[in-house]
Amino acid sequence: MKIAMGNDHSALELKNIIKEFVESMGHEVIDLGTNSTESCDYPIYGEKVGRAVASGEADLGIAICGTGLGISLAANKVKGIRACVCSEPYTARLSRLHNNANVLAFGSRVVGSELAKMIVETWLEAGFEGERHARRVQMIMDIEKREQNL
Ligand code: RB5
């Protein structure tokens, strides 16, 4: 798969560790930055990851900031994006099975690199279960449609 990755300054080191890990799993990484430790604004990178996934350039996205919160909020503003903050593998797995998450977010100041690898591995290996969950995910996407028509 093609995985879009984006991060702010706080998450550069973790991004590089996860990037290498994702590549070692046989995936291609589209690195959308930042590749600097200079303070920057996480919404820029959340939007970049969201747009790469929504346009089909990438199959899935991984977004990392200090907490995972700001960057996921930004990614979720892009139409079609379901970004979930996951700090452990159980939630990561369920975010794919039940919520069909297309962006995984987590915090460099929350999870260590080994836990982050487990979260990422679990997330990339899980798939959407569909059925009743498809109806619920559709209901979420319908909210997005109604908002755009306001
Ligand atoms: C940056 O200091 C920090 O606010 C950011 O990484 C993130 O945690 C925001 O949600």
CSV table of N, CA and C and ligand atoms in Angstrom, one decimal:
chain,number,residue,atom,x,y,z
A,1,MET,N,0.8,-1.2,0.0
A,1,MET,CA,0.0,0.0,0.0
A,1,MET,C,0.9,1.3,0.0
A,2,LYS,N,0.3,2.3,-0.4
A,2,LYS,CA,0.9,3.7,-0.3
A,2,LYS,C,0.4,4.3,0.9
A,3,ILE,N,1.3,4.7,1.8
A,3,ILE,CA,1.0,5.3,3.1
A,3,ILE,C,1.5,6.8,3.1
A,4,ALA,N,0.6,7.7,3.2
A,4,ALA,CA,1.0,9.1,3.4
A,4,ALA,C,1.3,9.4,4.9
A,5,MET,N,2.5,10.0,5.1
A,5,MET,CA,2.8,10.3,6.5
A,5,MET,C,3.1,11.8,6.6
A,6,GLY,N,2.6,12.4,7.8
A,6,GLY,CA,2.8,13.8,8.1
A,6,GLY,C,3.0,14.0,9.5
A,7,ASN,N,3.7,15.0,9.9
A,7,ASN,CA,4.0,15.2,11.3
A,7,ASN,C,4.4,16.6,11.6
A,8,ASP,N,4.4,17.1,12.8
A,8,ASP,CA,4.9,18.4,13.2
A,8,ASP,C,6.3,18.2,13.7
A,9,HIS,N,6.9,19.3,14.2
A,9,HIS,CA,8.3,19.3,14.7
A,9,HIS,C,8.5,18.3,15.9
A,10,SER,N,7.4,18.2,16.7
A,10,SER,CA,7.6,17.4,17.9
A,10,SER,C,7.7,15.9,17.6
A,11,ALA,N,7.3,15.5,16.4
A,11,ALA,CA,7.2,14.1,16.0
A,11,ALA,C,8.2,13.7,14.9
A,12,LEU,N,9.2,14.5,14.6
A,12,LEU,CA,10.1,14.1,13.5
A,12,LEU,C,10.8,12.8,13.8
A,13,GLU,N,11.4,12.7,15.0
A,13,GLU,CA,12.2,11.5,15.3
A,13,GLU,C,11.3,10.2,15.2
A,14,LEU,N,10.1,10.3,15.8
A,14,LEU,CA,9.2,9.2,15.8
A,14,LEU,C,8.7,8.9,14.3
A,15,LYS,N,8.4,10.0,13.6
A,15,LYS,CA,8.0,9.8,12.2
A,15,LYS,C,9.1,8.9,11.4
A,16,ASN,N,10.4,9.3,11.6
A,16,ASN,CA,11.4,8.6,10.9
A,16,ASN,C,11.5,7.1,11.3
A,17,ILE,N,11.3,6.9,12.6
A,17,ILE,CA,11.3,5.5,13.0
A,17,ILE,C,10.1,4.7,12.4
A,18,ILE,N,9.0,5.3,12.4
A,18,ILE,CA,7.8,4.7,11.9
A,18,ILE,C,7.8,4.5,10.4
A,19,LYS,N,8.4,5.5,9.7
A,19,LYS,CA,8.5,5.5,8.3
A,19,LYS,C,9.4,4.2,7.9
A,20,GLU,N,10.5,4.1,8.6
A,20,GLU,CA,11.4,2.9,8.3
A,20,GLU,C,10.6,1.6,8.6
A,21,PHE,N,9.9,1.6,9.7
A,21,PHE,CA,9.1,0.4,10.0
A,21,PHE,C,8.0,0.1,9.0
A,22,VAL,N,7.3,1.1,8.5
A,22,VAL,CA,6.3,0.9,7.5
A,22,VAL,C,6.9,0.4,6.2
A,23,GLU,N,8.0,0.9,5.9
A,23,GLU,CA,8.7,0.5,4.6
A,23,GLU,C,9.2,-1.0,4.8
A,24,SER,N,9.6,-1.3,6.0
A,24,SER,CA,10.1,-2.7,6.3
A,24,SER,C,8.9,-3.7,6.2
A,25,MET,N,7.7,-3.2,6.3
A,25,MET,CA,6.5,-4.0,6.1
A,25,MET,C,6.2,-4.2,4.7
A,26,GLY,N,6.9,-3.5,3.8
A,26,GLY,CA,6.7,-3.7,2.3
A,26,GLY,C,5.8,-2.6,1.7
A,27,HIS,N,5.5,-1.5,2.5
A,27,HIS,CA,4.7,-0.5,2.0
A,27,HIS,C,5.5,0.7,1.5
A,28,GLU,N,4.9,1.5,0.6
A,28,GLU,CA,5.6,2.7,0.1
A,28,GLU,C,5.1,3.9,1.0
A,29,VAL,N,6.1,4.7,1.4
A,29,VAL,CA,5.7,5.9,2.2
A,29,VAL,C,5.8,7.1,1.4
A,30,ILE,N,4.8,8.0,1.4
A,30,ILE,CA,4.8,9.3,0.9
A,30,ILE,C,5.0,10.2,2.0
A,31,ASP,N,6.2,10.8,2.2
A,31,ASP,CA,6.6,11.6,3.3
A,31,ASP,C,6.2,13.0,3.0
A,32,LEU,N,5.2,13.6,3.7
A,32,LEU,CA,4.7,14.9,3.5
A,32,LEU,C,5.3,15.9,4.4
A,33,GLY,N,6.3,15.5,5.2
A,33,GLY,CA,7.0,16.4,6.2
A,33,GLY,C,6.2,16.6,7.4
A,34,THR,N,6.7,17.5,8.3
A,34,THR,CA,7.9,18.3,8.2
A,34,THR,C,9.1,17.4,8.4
A,35,ASN,N,10.2,17.8,7.8
A,35,ASN,CA,11.4,17.1,8.1
A,35,ASN,C,12.4,18.0,8.8
A,36,SER,N,11.9,18.9,9.6
A,36,SER,CA,12.7,19.8,10.4
A,36,SER,C,12.2,19.8,11.8
A,37,THR,N,13.1,20.1,12.8
A,37,THR,CA,12.6,20.2,14.2
A,37,THR,C,12.3,21.6,14.6
A,38,GLU,N,12.3,22.5,13.6
A,38,GLU,CA,11.9,23.9,13.8
A,38,GLU,C,10.4,23.9,14.1
A,39,SER,N,9.9,24.7,15.0
A,39,SER,CA,8.5,24.7,15.4
A,39,SER,C,7.7,25.1,14.2
A,40,CYS,N,6.6,24.3,14.0
A,40,CYS,CA,5.7,24.5,12.8
A,40,CYS,C,4.3,24.3,13.2
A,41,ASP,N,3.4,24.5,12.3
A,41,ASP,CA,1.9,24.4,12.6
A,41,ASP,C,1.4,23.1,12.1
A,42,TYR,N,0.9,22.2,13.1
A,42,TYR,CA,0.5,20.9,12.7
A,42,TYR,C,-0.7,20.8,11.7
A,43,PRO,N,-1.6,21.9,11.7
A,43,PRO,CA,-2.7,21.8,10.7
A,43,PRO,C,-2.2,21.6,9.2
A,44,ILE,N,-1.1,22.2,8.9
A,44,ILE,CA,-0.5,22.1,7.6
A,44,ILE,C,-0.3,20.6,7.2
A,45,TYR,N,0.2,19.9,8.2
A,45,TYR,CA,0.6,18.5,7.9
A,45,TYR,C,-0.6,17.6,8.0
A,46,GLY,N,-1.6,17.9,8.9
A,46,GLY,CA,-2.8,17.1,8.9
A,46,GLY,C,-3.6,17.3,7.6
A,47,GLU,N,-3.7,18.5,7.1
A,47,GLU,CA,-4.4,18.7,5.8
A,47,GLU,C,-3.7,17.9,4.7
A,48,LYS,N,-2.4,18.0,4.7
A,48,LYS,CA,-1.6,17.3,3.6
A,48,LYS,C,-1.9,15.8,3.6
A,49,VAL,N,-1.9,15.2,4.8
A,49,VAL,CA,-2.1,13.8,4.9
A,49,VAL,C,-3.6,13.5,4.4
A,50,GLY,N,-4.5,14.3,4.9
A,50,GLY,CA,-5.9,14.1,4.6
A,50,GLY,C,-6.1,14.2,3.1
A,51,ARG,N,-5.5,15.2,2.4
A,51,ARG,CA,-5.7,15.4,1.0
A,51,ARG,C,-5.1,14.3,0.2
A,52,ALA,N,-3.9,13.8,0.6
A,52,ALA,CA,-3.3,12.7,-0.1
A,52,ALA,C,-4.2,11.4,-0.1
A,53,VAL,N,-4.8,11.2,1.1
A,53,VAL,CA,-5.7,10.0,1.2
A,53,VAL,C,-7.0,10.2,0.4
A,54,ALA,N,-7.6,11.4,0.6
A,54,ALA,CA,-8.9,11.7,0.0
A,54,ALA,C,-8.8,11.7,-1.5
A,55,SER,N,-7.6,12.1,-2.1
A,55,SER,CA,-7.5,12.2,-3.5
A,55,SER,C,-7.1,10.8,-4.1
A,56,GLY,N,-6.8,9.8,-3.3
A,56,GLY,CA,-6.4,8.5,-3.8
A,56,GLY,C,-4.9,8.4,-4.0
A,57,GLU,N,-4.2,9.5,-3.8
A,57,GLU,CA,-2.7,9.4,-4.0
A,57,GLU,C,-2.1,8.4,-3.1
A,58,ALA,N,-2.7,8.3,-1.9
A,58,ALA,CA,-2.3,7.3,-0.9
A,58,ALA,C,-3.5,6.5,-0.5
A,59,ASP,N,-3.2,5.2,-0.1
A,59,ASP,CA,-4.3,4.3,0.4
A,59,ASP,C,-4.7,4.7,1.8
A,60,LEU,N,-3.8,5.0,2.6
A,60,LEU,CA,-4.0,5.3,4.0
A,60,LEU,C,-3.0,6.4,4.5
A,61,GLY,N,-3.3,7.0,5.7
A,61,GLY,CA,-2.4,8.0,6.2
A,61,GLY,C,-2.0,7.8,7.6
A,62,ILE,N,-0.9,8.3,8.0
A,62,ILE,CA,-0.4,8.3,9.4
A,62,ILE,C,0.0,9.7,9.7
A,63,ALA,N,-0.6,10.2,10.8
A,63,ALA,CA,-0.3,11.6,11.2
A,63,ALA,C,0.1,11.7,12.6
A,64,ILE,N,1.2,12.3,12.9
A,64,ILE,CA,1.8,12.4,14.2
A,64,ILE,C,2.1,13.8,14.7
A,65,CYS,N,1.6,14.2,15.8
A,65,CYS,CA,2.0,15.4,16.4
A,65,CYS,C,2.3,15.1,17.9
A,66,GLY,N,2.3,16.1,18.8
A,66,GLY,CA,2.7,15.8,20.2
A,66,GLY,C,1.7,14.9,20.8
A,67,THR,N,0.4,15.1,20.6
A,67,THR,CA,-0.6,14.3,21.2
A,67,THR,C,-1.4,13.5,20.2
A,68,GLY,N,-1.3,13.8,18.9
A,68,GLY,CA,-2.1,13.2,17.9
A,68,GLY,C,-3.4,13.9,17.7
A,69,LEU,N,-3.7,14.8,18.6
A,69,LEU,CA,-5.0,15.5,18.6
A,69,LEU,C,-5.1,16.5,17.5
A,70,GLY,N,-4.3,17.5,17.5
A,70,GLY,CA,-4.4,18.6,16.6
A,70,GLY,C,-4.3,18.2,15.1
A,71,ILE,N,-3.3,17.3,14.9
A,71,ILE,CA,-3.1,16.8,13.5
A,71,ILE,C,-4.3,16.0,13.0
A,72,SER,N,-4.9,15.3,13.9
A,72,SER,CA,-6.1,14.4,13.5
A,72,SER,C,-7.3,15.4,13.3
A,73,LEU,N,-7.4,16.4,14.1
A,73,LEU,CA,-8.6,17.3,13.9
A,73,LEU,C,-8.4,18.0,12.5
A,74,ALA,N,-7.2,18.4,12.2
A,74,ALA,CA,-7.0,19.0,10.9
A,74,ALA,C,-7.3,18.0,9.7
A,75,ALA,N,-6.8,16.8,9.8
A,75,ALA,CA,-7.0,15.8,8.8
A,75,ALA,C,-8.5,15.5,8.6
A,76,ASN,N,-9.2,15.5,9.7
A,76,ASN,CA,-10.7,15.2,9.7
A,76,ASN,C,-11.5,16.3,9.0
A,77,LYS,N,-10.9,17.5,8.8
A,77,LYS,CA,-11.6,18.6,8.1
A,77,LYS,C,-11.6,18.3,6.6
A,78,VAL,N,-10.8,17.4,6.1
A,78,VAL,CA,-10.8,17.1,4.7
A,78,VAL,C,-11.9,16.1,4.4
A,79,LYS,N,-12.7,16.4,3.3
A,79,LYS,CA,-13.8,15.6,3.0
A,79,LYS,C,-13.4,14.1,2.8
A,80,GLY,N,-14.1,13.2,3.4
A,80,GLY,CA,-13.8,11.8,3.2
A,80,GLY,C,-12.9,11.2,4.2
A,81,ILE,N,-12.3,12.1,5.1
A,81,ILE,CA,-11.3,11.5,6.0
A,81,ILE,C,-12.0,11.1,7.3
A,82,ARG,N,-11.5,10.0,7.8
A,82,ARG,CA,-11.9,9.5,9.1
A,82,ARG,C,-10.5,9.2,9.9
A,83,ALA,N,-10.1,10.2,10.6
A,83,ALA,CA,-8.8,10.1,11.3
A,83,ALA,C,-9.1,9.8,12.8
A,84,CYS,N,-8.4,8.8,13.3
A,84,CYS,CA,-8.6,8.3,14.7
A,84,CYS,C,-7.3,8.4,15.4
A,85,VAL,N,-7.4,9.0,16.6
A,85,VAL,CA,-6.2,9.0,17.5
A,85,VAL,C,-6.2,7.7,18.3
A,86,CYS,N,-5.1,6.9,18.2
A,86,CYS,CA,-5.0,5.6,18.9
A,86,CYS,C,-3.7,5.5,19.6
A,87,SER,N,-3.8,5.3,20.9
A,87,SER,CA,-2.6,5.2,21.8
A,87,SER,C,-2.3,3.8,22.2
A,88,GLU,N,-3.1,2.9,21.7
A,88,GLU,CA,-2.8,1.4,22.0
A,88,GLU,C,-3.4,0.6,20.8
A,89,PRO,N,-2.9,-0.7,20.7
A,89,PRO,CA,-3.3,-1.5,19.5
A,89,PRO,C,-4.8,-1.8,19.5
A,90,TYR,N,-5.5,-2.0,20.6
A,90,TYR,CA,-6.9,-2.4,20.6
A,90,TYR,C,-7.7,-1.4,19.8
A,91,THR,N,-7.6,-0.1,20.2
A,91,THR,CA,-8.3,0.9,19.6
A,91,THR,C,-7.9,1.1,18.1
A,92,ALA,N,-6.6,0.9,17.8
A,92,ALA,CA,-6.2,1.0,16.4
A,92,ALA,C,-6.9,-0.1,15.6
A,93,ARG,N,-6.9,-1.3,16.1
A,93,ARG,CA,-7.6,-2.4,15.3
A,93,ARG,C,-9.1,-2.1,15.1
A,94,LEU,N,-9.7,-1.7,16.2
A,94,LEU,CA,-11.2,-1.4,16.0
A,94,LEU,C,-11.4,-0.2,15.2
A,95,SER,N,-10.5,0.7,15.1
A,95,SER,CA,-10.7,1.9,14.2
A,95,SER,C,-10.8,1.5,12.8
A,96,ARG,N,-10.1,0.4,12.4
A,96,ARG,CA,-10.2,-0.2,11.1
A,96,ARG,C,-11.4,-1.1,10.9
A,97,LEU,N,-11.6,-2.0,11.8
A,97,LEU,CA,-12.7,-3.0,11.7
A,97,LEU,C,-14.1,-2.3,11.7
A,98,HIS,N,-14.3,-1.4,12.6
A,98,HIS,CA,-15.6,-0.8,12.8
A,98,HIS,C,-15.8,0.6,12.2
A,99,ASN,N,-14.7,1.4,12.2
A,99,ASN,CA,-14.9,2.8,11.8
A,99,ASN,C,-14.3,3.1,10.4
A,100,ASN,N,-13.6,2.1,9.8
A,100,ASN,CA,-13.0,2.2,8.5
A,100,ASN,C,-12.1,3.5,8.5
A,101,ALA,N,-11.3,3.7,9.6
A,101,ALA,CA,-10.4,4.8,9.7
A,101,ALA,C,-9.5,4.8,8.5
A,102,ASN,N,-9.3,5.9,7.9
A,102,ASN,CA,-8.3,6.0,6.8
A,102,ASN,C,-7.1,6.8,7.1
A,103,VAL,N,-7.1,7.4,8.3
A,103,VAL,CA,-5.9,8.0,8.8
A,103,VAL,C,-5.7,7.6,10.3
A,104,LEU,N,-4.5,7.2,10.6
A,104,LEU,CA,-4.2,6.8,12.0
A,104,LEU,C,-3.4,8.0,12.6
A,105,ALA,N,-3.7,8.4,13.8
A,105,ALA,CA,-3.0,9.5,14.4
A,105,ALA,C,-2.5,9.1,15.8
A,106,PHE,N,-1.4,9.5,16.2
A,106,PHE,CA,-1.0,9.3,17.6
A,106,PHE,C,0.0,10.4,18.0
A,107,GLY,N,0.4,10.4,19.3
A,107,GLY,CA,1.2,11.4,19.8
A,107,GLY,C,2.6,11.0,20.1
A,108,SER,N,3.6,11.8,19.7
A,108,SER,CA,5.0,11.5,20.0
A,108,SER,C,5.3,11.7,21.4
A,109,ARG,N,4.5,12.5,22.1
A,109,ARG,CA,4.7,12.7,23.5
A,109,ARG,C,3.8,11.8,24.4
A,110,VAL,N,3.1,10.9,23.7
A,110,VAL,CA,2.2,10.0,24.4
A,110,VAL,C,2.7,8.5,24.3
A,111,VAL,N,3.1,8.1,23.1
A,111,VAL,CA,3.5,6.7,23.0
A,111,VAL,C,5.0,6.6,22.6
A,112,GLY,N,5.6,5.6,23.1
A,112,GLY,CA,7.0,5.4,22.8
A,112,GLY,C,7.1,4.7,21.4
A,113,SER,N,8.3,4.6,20.9
A,113,SER,CA,8.5,4.1,19.5
A,113,SER,C,8.1,2.6,19.4
A,114,GLU,N,8.3,1.8,20.4
A,114,GLU,CA,7.9,0.4,20.3
A,114,GLU,C,6.4,0.2,20.3
A,115,LEU,N,5.8,0.9,21.2
A,115,LEU,CA,4.3,0.9,21.2
A,115,LEU,C,3.7,1.4,19.9
A,116,ALA,N,4.3,2.5,19.4
A,116,ALA,CA,3.9,3.1,18.2
A,116,ALA,C,4.0,2.1,17.0
A,117,LYS,N,5.0,1.3,17.0
A,117,LYS,CA,5.2,0.3,16.0
A,117,LYS,C,4.1,-0.7,16.1
A,118,MET,N,3.7,-1.2,17.3
A,118,MET,CA,2.7,-2.2,17.5
A,118,MET,C,1.3,-1.6,17.0
A,119,ILE,N,1.1,-0.3,17.3
A,119,ILE,CA,-0.2,0.4,16.9
A,119,ILE,C,-0.2,0.4,15.4
A,120,VAL,N,0.9,0.8,14.8
A,120,VAL,CA,0.9,0.9,13.3
A,120,VAL,C,0.7,-0.5,12.6
A,121,GLU,N,1.4,-1.5,13.1
A,121,GLU,CA,1.4,-2.8,12.5
A,121,GLU,C,-0.1,-3.4,12.6
A,122,THR,N,-0.7,-3.2,13.8
A,122,THR,CA,-2.0,-3.7,14.0
A,122,THR,C,-3.0,-3.0,13.1
A,123,TRP,N,-2.8,-1.7,13.0
A,123,TRP,CA,-3.7,-0.9,12.2
A,123,TRP,C,-3.6,-1.2,10.7
A,124,LEU,N,-2.4,-1.4,10.2
A,124,LEU,CA,-2.2,-1.7,8.8
A,124,LEU,C,-2.7,-3.1,8.4
A,125,GLU,N,-2.7,-4.0,9.4
A,125,GLU,CA,-3.0,-5.4,9.1
A,125,GLU,C,-4.6,-5.6,9.3
A,126,ALA,N,-5.3,-4.7,9.9
A,126,ALA,CA,-6.7,-4.9,10.1
A,126,ALA,C,-7.5,-4.3,8.9
A,127,GLY,N,-8.7,-4.9,8.7
A,127,GLY,CA,-9.5,-4.4,7.6
A,127,GLY,C,-10.9,-4.1,8.0
A,128,PHE,N,-11.6,-3.3,7.3
A,128,PHE,CA,-13.0,-3.0,7.6
A,128,PHE,C,-13.9,-4.2,7.5
A,129,GLU,N,-14.8,-4.3,8.5
A,129,GLU,CA,-15.7,-5.5,8.6
A,129,GLU,C,-16.9,-5.3,7.8
A,130,GLY,N,-17.3,-4.1,7.5
A,130,GLY,CA,-18.5,-3.8,6.7
A,130,GLY,C,-19.8,-4.1,7.5
A,131,GLU,N,-20.8,-4.6,6.8
A,131,GLU,CA,-22.1,-4.9,7.3
A,131,GLU,C,-22.6,-3.8,8.2
A,132,ARG,N,-23.0,-4.1,9.4
A,132,ARG,CA,-23.7,-3.0,10.2
A,132,ARG,C,-22.8,-1.8,10.4
A,133,HIS,N,-21.5,-2.1,10.4
A,133,HIS,CA,-20.5,-0.9,10.5
A,133,HIS,C,-20.5,0.0,9.3
A,134,ALA,N,-20.8,-0.6,8.1
A,134,ALA,CA,-20.9,0.2,6.9
A,134,ALA,C,-22.0,1.2,7.0
A,135,ARG,N,-23.1,0.8,7.6
A,135,ARG,CA,-24.3,1.7,7.8
A,135,ARG,C,-23.9,2.8,8.7
A,136,ARG,N,-23.2,2.5,9.7
A,136,ARG,CA,-22.8,3.5,10.7
A,136,ARG,C,-21.8,4.5,10.2
A,137,VAL,N,-20.8,4.0,9.4
A,137,VAL,CA,-19.8,4.8,8.8
A,137,VAL,C,-20.5,5.7,7.8
A,138,GLN,N,-21.5,5.2,7.0
A,138,GLN,CA,-22.2,6.0,6.1
A,138,GLN,C,-22.9,7.1,6.8
A,139,MET,N,-23.5,6.8,7.9
A,139,MET,CA,-24.2,7.8,8.7
A,139,MET,C,-23.2,9.0,9.1
A,140,ILE,N,-22.0,8.7,9.4
A,140,ILE,CA,-21.0,9.7,9.7
A,140,ILE,C,-20.7,10.5,8.4
A,141,MET,N,-20.6,9.9,7.3
A,141,MET,CA,-20.3,10.6,6.1
A,141,MET,C,-21.5,11.4,5.6
A,142,ASP,N,-22.7,11.0,6.0
A,142,ASP,CA,-23.9,11.8,5.7
A,142,ASP,C,-23.9,13.1,6.5
A,143,ILE,N,-23.4,13.0,7.7
A,143,ILE,CA,-23.3,14.3,8.5
A,143,ILE,C,-22.4,15.3,7.7
A,144,GLU,N,-21.3,14.8,7.2
A,144,GLU,CA,-20.4,15.6,6.4
A,144,GLU,C,-21.1,16.3,5.2
A,145,LYS,N,-21.9,15.4,4.5
A,145,LYS,CA,-22.6,15.9,3.3
A,145,LYS,C,-23.6,17.0,3.8
A,146,ARG,N,-24.3,16.8,4.9
A,146,ARG,CA,-25.3,17.8,5.3
A,146,ARG,C,-24.6,19.1,5.7
A,147,GLU,N,-23.4,19.0,6.3
A,147,GLU,CA,-22.7,20.2,6.7
A,147,GLU,C,-22.3,21.0,5.5
A,148,GLN,N,-21.9,20.3,4.4
A,148,GLN,CA,-21.5,21.0,3.2
A,148,GLN,C,-22.6,21.7,2.5
A,149,ASN,N,-23.9,21.2,2.7
A,149,ASN,CA,-25.0,21.8,2.1
A,149,ASN,C,-25.6,22.9,2.8
A,150,LEU,N,-25.0,23.2,4.0
A,150,LEU,CA,-25.6,24.3,4.8
A,150,LEU,C,-25.2,25.7,4.2
B,1,RB5,C1,3.0,21.3,19.6
B,1,RB5,O1,3.7,21.9,20.7
B,1,RB5,C2,1.8,20.6,20.0
B,1,RB5,O2,0.8,21.5,20.3
B,1,RB5,C3,1.3,19.7,18.9
B,1,RB5,O3,2.3,18.8,18.6
B,1,RB5,C4,0.1,18.8,19.2
B,1,RB5,O4,0.2,18.1,20.4
B,1,RB5,C5,-1.2,19.5,19.0
B,1,RB5,O5,-2.3,18.9,19.1
